Tab-separated table of C-alpha atoms in Angstrom:
chain	number	residue	atom	x	y	z
W	21	MET	CA	-31.258	-43.457	34.193
W	22	GLN	CA	-27.761	-44.887	34.604
W	23	ASN	CA	-27.007	-47.448	37.325
W	24	PRO	CA	-30.258	-47.363	39.307
W	25	ILE	CA	-29.862	-48.932	42.731
W	26	ILE	CA	-33.649	-49.173	43.144
W	27	GLU	CA	-36.021	-50.247	40.378
W	28	THR	CA	-39.710	-50.878	40.922
W	29	SER	CA	-42.189	-51.576	38.133
W	30	GLY	CA	-45.973	-51.613	38.422
W	31	LEU	CA	-45.805	-52.062	42.173
W	32	VAL	CA	-49.155	-52.817	43.805
W	33	LYS	CA	-49.904	-53.652	47.430
W	34	VAL	CA	-53.428	-54.442	48.561
W	35	TYR	CA	-54.118	-55.076	52.244
W	36	ARG	CA	-57.029	-57.320	53.143
W	37	GLY	CA	-60.087	-55.307	54.073
W	38	MET	CA	-58.791	-52.051	52.589
W	39	GLU	CA	-60.905	-50.258	50.006
W	40	HIS	CA	-57.952	-48.804	48.075
W	41	PRO	CA	-54.471	-50.220	47.395
W	42	ALA	CA	-51.623	-48.941	49.568
W	43	LEU	CA	-49.452	-48.832	46.435
W	44	ASP	CA	-51.071	-48.319	43.059
W	45	GLN	CA	-48.965	-49.231	39.996
W	46	LEU	CA	-45.934	-47.428	41.444
W	47	SER	CA	-42.860	-47.406	39.208
W	48	LEU	CA	-39.691	-45.794	40.484
W	49	GLN	CA	-35.981	-45.684	39.715
W	50	ILE	CA	-33.430	-44.236	42.130
W	51	PRO	CA	-29.882	-43.744	40.863
W	52	THR	CA	-26.867	-45.042	42.732
W	53	GLY	CA	-25.399	-42.320	44.942
W	54	ALA	CA	-28.608	-40.302	45.312
W	55	PHE	CA	-29.826	-38.631	48.503
W	56	PHE	CA	-33.475	-39.372	47.799
W	57	GLY	CA	-36.346	-37.865	49.757
W	58	LEU	CA	-39.618	-39.790	49.921
W	59	LEU	CA	-42.340	-37.456	51.161
W	60	GLY	CA	-46.021	-37.981	51.774
W	61	PRO	CA	-48.785	-37.550	54.367
W	62	ASN	CA	-49.779	-40.303	56.776
W	63	GLY	CA	-51.200	-43.256	54.894
W	64	ALA	CA	-49.617	-42.249	51.584
W	65	GLY	CA	-47.814	-45.581	51.134
W	66	LYS	CA	-44.298	-44.644	52.247
W	67	SER	CA	-43.970	-47.287	54.956
W	68	THR	CA	-45.406	-49.956	52.665
W	69	LEU	CA	-42.876	-49.070	49.964
W	70	ILE	CA	-39.975	-49.131	52.454
W	71	SER	CA	-41.097	-52.505	53.794
W	72	ILE	CA	-41.234	-53.963	50.291
W	73	LEU	CA	-37.833	-52.527	49.327
W	74	SER	CA	-36.379	-54.034	52.500
W	75	GLY	CA	-37.882	-57.460	51.843
W	76	LEU	CA	-40.090	-57.267	54.932
W	77	LEU	CA	-43.295	-57.307	52.913
W	78	SER	CA	-44.267	-58.960	49.632
W	79	PRO	CA	-45.997	-56.944	46.910
W	80	THR	CA	-49.352	-58.004	45.559
W	81	GLN	CA	-48.148	-57.271	42.059
W	82	GLY	CA	-45.075	-55.851	40.306
W	83	SER	CA	-41.316	-56.262	40.598
W	84	VAL	CA	-38.604	-54.788	42.810
W	85	ARG	CA	-34.854	-54.868	42.270
W	86	VAL	CA	-32.267	-53.541	44.718
W	87	ALA	CA	-28.668	-53.225	43.493
W	88	GLY	CA	-29.504	-55.569	40.632
W	89	SER	CA	-31.051	-58.313	42.799
W	90	ASP	CA	-34.725	-59.217	42.811
W	91	VAL	CA	-36.040	-58.715	46.342
W	92	GLN	CA	-38.240	-61.800	46.175
W	93	ASP	CA	-35.799	-64.134	44.409
W	94	ASP	CA	-32.597	-63.191	46.243
W	95	PRO	CA	-33.460	-61.616	49.627
W	96	GLN	CA	-30.053	-62.421	51.132
W	97	ALA	CA	-28.255	-60.353	48.484
W	98	VAL	CA	-30.583	-57.456	49.233
W	99	LYS	CA	-30.053	-57.860	52.973
W	100	ARG	CA	-26.276	-57.591	52.527
W	101	CYS	CA	-26.392	-54.335	50.567
W	102	LEU	CA	-29.207	-52.551	52.404
W	103	GLY	CA	-29.381	-50.963	55.846
W	104	LEU	CA	-32.634	-49.871	57.487
W	105	VAL	CA	-33.072	-47.232	60.195
W	106	PRO	CA	-36.743	-47.499	61.252
W	107	GLN	CA	-38.785	-44.786	62.920
W	108	ASP	CA	-39.480	-47.038	65.907
W	109	LEU	CA	-36.185	-47.648	67.693
W	110	ALA	CA	-34.719	-51.020	66.702
W	111	LEU	CA	-32.472	-51.747	69.649
W	112	TYR	CA	-32.474	-53.737	72.872
W	113	PRO	CA	-32.809	-51.333	75.821
W	114	THR	CA	-31.246	-53.655	78.404
W	115	LEU	CA	-28.106	-54.172	76.271
W	116	SER	CA	-25.281	-51.675	76.098
W	117	ALA	CA	-24.486	-49.756	72.918
W	118	ARG	CA	-21.586	-52.122	72.241
W	119	GLU	CA	-23.691	-55.216	72.899
W	120	ASN	CA	-26.418	-53.937	70.568
W	121	LEU	CA	-23.907	-53.381	67.786
W	122	ASN	CA	-22.331	-56.786	68.341
W	123	PHE	CA	-25.717	-58.473	68.235
W	124	PHE	CA	-26.921	-56.764	65.056
W	125	GLY	CA	-23.504	-57.221	63.447
W	126	ARG	CA	-23.723	-60.984	64.009
W	127	MET	CA	-27.251	-60.913	62.579
W	128	GLN	CA	-25.699	-59.457	59.439
W	129	GLY	CA	-23.109	-62.234	59.291
W	130	LEU	CA	-20.120	-60.336	60.709
W	131	ARG	CA	-17.623	-62.238	62.851
W	132	GLY	CA	-14.191	-61.884	64.424
W	133	PRO	CA	-11.915	-58.941	63.551
W	134	ARG	CA	-14.351	-57.551	60.973
W	135	LEU	CA	-17.139	-57.384	63.548
W	136	ARG	CA	-14.882	-55.738	66.140
W	137	GLU	CA	-13.687	-53.225	63.556
W	138	ARG	CA	-17.233	-52.278	62.533
W	139	VAL	CA	-18.441	-51.989	66.147
W	140	GLU	CA	-15.615	-49.596	67.010
W	141	ARG	CA	-16.135	-47.611	63.815
W	142	CYS	CA	-19.865	-47.265	64.486
W	143	LEU	CA	-19.306	-46.206	68.096
W	144	GLU	CA	-16.880	-43.588	66.833
W	145	MET	CA	-19.271	-42.436	64.114
W	146	ALA	CA	-22.072	-41.962	66.657
W	147	ARG	CA	-19.648	-40.439	69.198
W	148	LEU	CA	-20.657	-43.069	71.717
W	149	GLU	CA	-17.164	-44.324	72.598
W	150	GLY	CA	-17.420	-43.034	76.154
W	151	LEU	CA	-20.897	-44.509	76.584
W	152	ALA	CA	-20.287	-47.813	74.805
W	153	ASP	CA	-20.862	-49.987	77.875
W	154	ARG	CA	-23.910	-48.177	79.233
W	155	ARG	CA	-27.302	-49.790	78.760
W	156	ALA	CA	-29.302	-48.187	75.973
W	157	GLU	CA	-32.313	-47.671	78.251
W	158	THR	CA	-30.307	-45.032	80.157
W	159	PHE	CA	-29.720	-42.985	76.984
W	160	SER	CA	-31.529	-39.777	76.097
W	161	GLY	CA	-33.745	-39.709	73.015
W	162	GLY	CA	-30.954	-38.189	70.939
W	163	LEU	CA	-28.421	-40.839	72.004
W	164	LYS	CA	-30.887	-43.604	71.193
W	165	ARG	CA	-31.426	-42.127	67.726
W	166	ARG	CA	-27.666	-42.025	67.152
W	167	LEU	CA	-27.356	-45.667	68.201
W	168	ASN	CA	-30.338	-46.583	66.025
W	169	LEU	CA	-28.577	-44.961	63.067
W	170	VAL	CA	-25.301	-46.841	63.404
W	171	ILE	CA	-27.061	-50.161	64.000
W	172	GLY	CA	-28.362	-49.725	60.455
W	173	LEU	CA	-24.790	-49.067	59.307
W	174	ILE	CA	-23.069	-51.938	61.133
W	175	HIS	CA	-22.522	-54.013	57.962
W	176	ASP	CA	-21.410	-50.985	55.856
W	177	PRO	CA	-24.307	-51.141	53.347
W	178	GLN	CA	-24.410	-49.580	49.878
W	179	LEU	CA	-27.931	-48.283	50.493
W	180	LEU	CA	-29.376	-46.858	53.705
W	181	ILE	CA	-33.125	-46.333	54.166
W	182	LEU	CA	-34.093	-43.960	56.971
W	183	ASP	CA	-37.689	-43.615	58.149
W	184	GLU	CA	-38.039	-40.318	60.052
W	185	PRO	CA	-34.706	-40.707	61.882
W	186	THR	CA	-34.897	-37.340	63.684
W	187	VAL	CA	-38.426	-37.472	65.077
W	188	GLY	CA	-38.695	-36.233	68.646
W	189	ILE	CA	-35.074	-35.230	69.267
W	190	ASP	CA	-33.340	-31.995	70.210
W	191	PRO	CA	-31.872	-29.607	67.584
W	192	GLN	CA	-28.273	-30.552	68.439
W	193	SER	CA	-28.919	-34.266	67.868
W	194	ARG	CA	-30.819	-33.494	64.672
W	195	HIS	CA	-27.872	-31.428	63.420
W	196	PHE	CA	-25.462	-34.247	64.279
W	197	ILE	CA	-27.511	-36.796	62.345
W	198	HIS	CA	-27.798	-34.452	59.357
W	199	GLU	CA	-24.026	-33.964	59.265
W	200	SER	CA	-23.430	-37.705	59.604
W	201	LEU	CA	-25.726	-38.388	56.664
W	202	ARG	CA	-24.033	-35.741	54.539
W	203	THR	CA	-20.698	-37.426	55.255
W	204	LEU	CA	-22.071	-40.849	54.296
W	205	HIS	CA	-23.532	-39.447	51.091
W	206	ALA	CA	-20.288	-37.689	50.194
W	207	GLY	CA	-18.574	-41.061	50.610
W	208	GLY	CA	-20.801	-42.585	47.923
W	209	MET	CA	-23.615	-44.157	49.936
W	210	THR	CA	-27.152	-44.011	48.525
W	211	LEU	CA	-29.695	-42.702	51.030
W	212	ILE	CA	-33.497	-42.907	50.986
W	213	TYR	CA	-34.975	-40.543	53.532
W	214	THR	CA	-38.543	-40.063	54.743
W	215	THR	CA	-39.513	-37.140	56.921
W	216	HIS	CA	-42.448	-34.908	57.778
W	217	TYR	CA	-40.034	-31.997	58.264
W	218	MET	CA	-40.021	-30.324	54.845
W	219	GLU	CA	-37.011	-28.182	55.707
W	220	GLU	CA	-34.979	-31.354	56.276
W	221	ALA	CA	-35.778	-32.582	52.796
W	222	GLU	CA	-34.945	-29.173	51.317
W	223	GLN	CA	-31.569	-29.093	53.046
W	224	LEU	CA	-30.507	-32.706	52.549
W	225	CYS	CA	-32.045	-34.298	49.472
W	226	ASP	CA	-30.893	-33.909	45.885
W	227	ASP	CA	-33.908	-35.791	44.483
W	228	ILE	CA	-37.436	-35.841	45.913
W	229	ALA	CA	-40.655	-37.723	45.218
W	230	ILE	CA	-44.002	-36.740	46.730
W	231	ILE	CA	-46.311	-39.719	47.136
W	232	ASP	CA	-49.978	-39.951	48.081
W	233	GLN	CA	-52.601	-42.698	47.797
W	234	GLY	CA	-49.889	-45.074	46.635
W	235	ARG	CA	-48.896	-43.011	43.595
W	236	ILE	CA	-46.068	-40.588	42.860
W	237	LEU	CA	-47.548	-37.125	42.377
W	238	ALA	CA	-44.332	-35.234	41.624
W	239	ARG	CA	-40.607	-35.823	41.396
W	240	GLY	CA	-37.516	-33.670	40.975
W	241	THR	CA	-34.995	-31.487	42.741
W	242	VAL	CA	-36.284	-28.799	45.102
W	243	PRO	CA	-35.715	-26.029	42.488
W	244	ASP	CA	-37.480	-28.168	39.865
W	245	LEU	CA	-40.509	-28.700	42.111
W	246	LEU	CA	-40.706	-25.035	43.114
W	247	HIS	CA	-40.526	-24.013	39.454
W	248	GLN	CA	-43.058	-26.595	38.298
W	249	TYR	CA	-45.667	-25.734	40.935
W	250	ARG	CA	-44.949	-22.020	41.342
W	251	GLY	CA	-48.244	-20.947	39.787
W	252	GLY	CA	-50.563	-22.564	42.299
W	253	ALA	CA	-49.767	-20.643	45.480
W	254	ILE	CA	-50.948	-17.150	46.437
W	255	GLU	CA	-49.749	-15.792	49.778
W	256	ALA	CA	-50.992	-12.486	51.221
W	257	HIS	CA	-50.346	-10.452	54.338
W	258	VAL	CA	-53.125	-8.047	55.276
W	259	GLY	CA	-53.349	-5.067	57.609
W	260	SER	CA	-56.257	-6.274	59.721
W	261	ASP	CA	-57.492	-9.460	61.362
W	262	ILE	CA	-59.237	-11.973	59.111
W	263	SER	CA	-62.903	-12.294	60.058
W	264	ALA	CA	-64.868	-15.501	59.792
W	265	ALA	CA	-66.812	-13.986	56.882
W	266	LEU	CA	-63.617	-13.136	55.001
W	267	ASP	CA	-62.185	-16.582	55.760
W	268	ASN	CA	-65.258	-18.183	54.191
W	269	ALA	CA	-65.245	-15.821	51.194
W	270	LEU	CA	-61.584	-16.556	50.480
W	271	ARG	CA	-62.237	-20.288	50.485
W	272	GLN	CA	-65.068	-19.752	47.966
W	273	LEU	CA	-62.949	-17.833	45.435
W	274	PRO	CA	-62.857	-19.416	41.969
W	275	GLY	CA	-60.062	-21.939	41.519
W	276	VAL	CA	-59.228	-22.286	45.227
W	277	ARG	CA	-58.885	-25.908	46.331
W	278	ALA	CA	-57.270	-25.331	49.752
W	279	ALA	CA	-56.561	-22.447	52.098
W	280	GLU	CA	-54.419	-21.898	55.183
W	281	PHE	CA	-54.733	-19.055	57.641
W	282	ALA	CA	-52.557	-17.393	60.266
W	283	PRO	CA	-52.961	-14.052	62.052
W	284	ARG	CA	-53.246	-11.401	59.312
W	285	GLN	CA	-52.025	-13.710	56.555
W	286	PHE	CA	-53.319	-16.509	54.354
W	287	LEU	CA	-52.124	-18.929	51.691
W	288	LEU	CA	-54.408	-20.048	48.864
W	289	HIS	CA	-53.740	-23.063	46.646
W	290	SER	CA	-55.381	-22.512	43.282
W	291	ASP	CA	-55.903	-24.528	40.123
W	292	ASP	CA	-56.429	-21.264	38.202
W	293	PRO	CA	-54.223	-18.635	39.903
W	294	ASP	CA	-54.908	-15.815	37.400
W	295	THR	CA	-58.665	-16.061	37.933
W	296	THR	CA	-58.202	-16.476	41.688
W	297	LEU	CA	-55.924	-13.438	41.896
W	298	ASP	CA	-58.381	-11.165	40.079
W	299	ALA	CA	-61.212	-12.297	42.343
W	300	LEU	CA	-59.028	-11.963	45.439
W	301	LEU	CA	-58.068	-8.357	44.753
W	302	GLY	CA	-61.715	-7.484	44.092
W	303	LEU	CA	-62.787	-9.166	47.347
W	304	LEU	CA	-60.197	-7.318	49.426
W	305	ARG	CA	-61.285	-3.974	47.914
W	306	GLN	CA	-64.927	-4.787	48.544
W	307	LYS	CA	-64.246	-5.743	52.166
W	308	GLN	CA	-61.884	-2.752	52.595
W	309	VAL	CA	-59.100	-5.042	53.822
W	310	PRO	CA	-55.680	-3.356	53.432
W	311	LEU	CA	-53.151	-5.490	51.561
W	312	ALA	CA	-49.611	-5.363	53.025
W	313	SER	CA	-47.899	-7.820	50.664
W	314	LEU	CA	-48.742	-10.363	48.003
W	315	SER	CA	-46.605	-13.144	46.527
W	316	LEU	CA	-47.290	-15.677	43.809
W	317	GLY	CA	-45.777	-19.101	43.505
W	318	ALA	CA	-44.497	-21.740	45.902
W	319	MET	CA	-41.639	-20.361	47.977
W	320	ASN	CA	-40.767	-23.560	49.798
W	321	LEU	CA	-41.240	-27.299	49.621
W	322	GLU	CA	-44.007	-27.330	52.218
W	323	GLN	CA	-46.197	-25.165	49.981
W	324	VAL	CA	-45.614	-27.539	47.060
W	325	PHE	CA	-46.372	-30.510	49.314
W	326	LEU	CA	-49.656	-29.019	50.559
W	327	SER	CA	-50.699	-27.921	47.070
W	328	LEU	CA	-50.346	-31.537	45.894
W	329	THR	CA	-51.656	-33.444	48.914
W	330	GLY	CA	-54.117	-30.924	50.376
W	331	THR	CA	-54.515	-29.637	53.902
W	332	ARG	CA	-56.904	-32.298	55.226
W	333	LEU	CA	-55.651	-33.911	58.411
W	334	ARG	CA	-54.566	-37.553	58.022
W	335	ASP	CA	-54.744	-40.271	60.680
């Protein structure tokens, strides 16, 4: 890989009292200029990885380099080139938008004309010029998210890490943030993006890794992932309601490791789709359940994600 902006090697993080490591020998390279999606269920290790990349947390083992600088040996160099937009709002509610940007700009070492220039540019980018002197606590959720975004951009970083930046906001604000990120990416900025909205990752990211239990399970573009895991998904629409007995029988079909149900439809994740399909068709004939449609293969990123990480609820 040419010019990686992120390089991790054998990354391990063990928290005291935890049975399993949060990161388990994770090695990753992200090229400069990528729009990289980091996906995983709760507890997969995403937040731990982001904290280590940002220099907020030390690894138990392994090395991390950001833009050529070792995170442990030269944290100030990393701080200058990296911006972080956390899921929990990182702003002072009793300060105005302008005061927040001034404060965080000074924290990043900006002063004088350069600071004033960046504050005005960030207010313009977030379309907050008319609200610049209002206290942030009076903002709607969408306005706070927009301010949170540009706080991470105040020092014009090479790399921006965003941890679920659109959680809990209206569709218009989500669309605005998406378009802003596309503009930043087109301008050459590297973006690392975590989200639980699979459609966001499909629309935005040109490179995706799915992580669980501290390890990378799959990596590639959306078309690559759909092609690679196309054989494991079987989706069917049927002409009658699915009884509890049929639900149980479908889960017991050979090869099935997970199943999802909706009114008159189901999705099976199989390790042996040919065997599962034969058994499925025989079961539907036996139960006299009319089949309306049948499709094989993952049709979207969410199906790939669930086939790799399972359907068990995570805390």
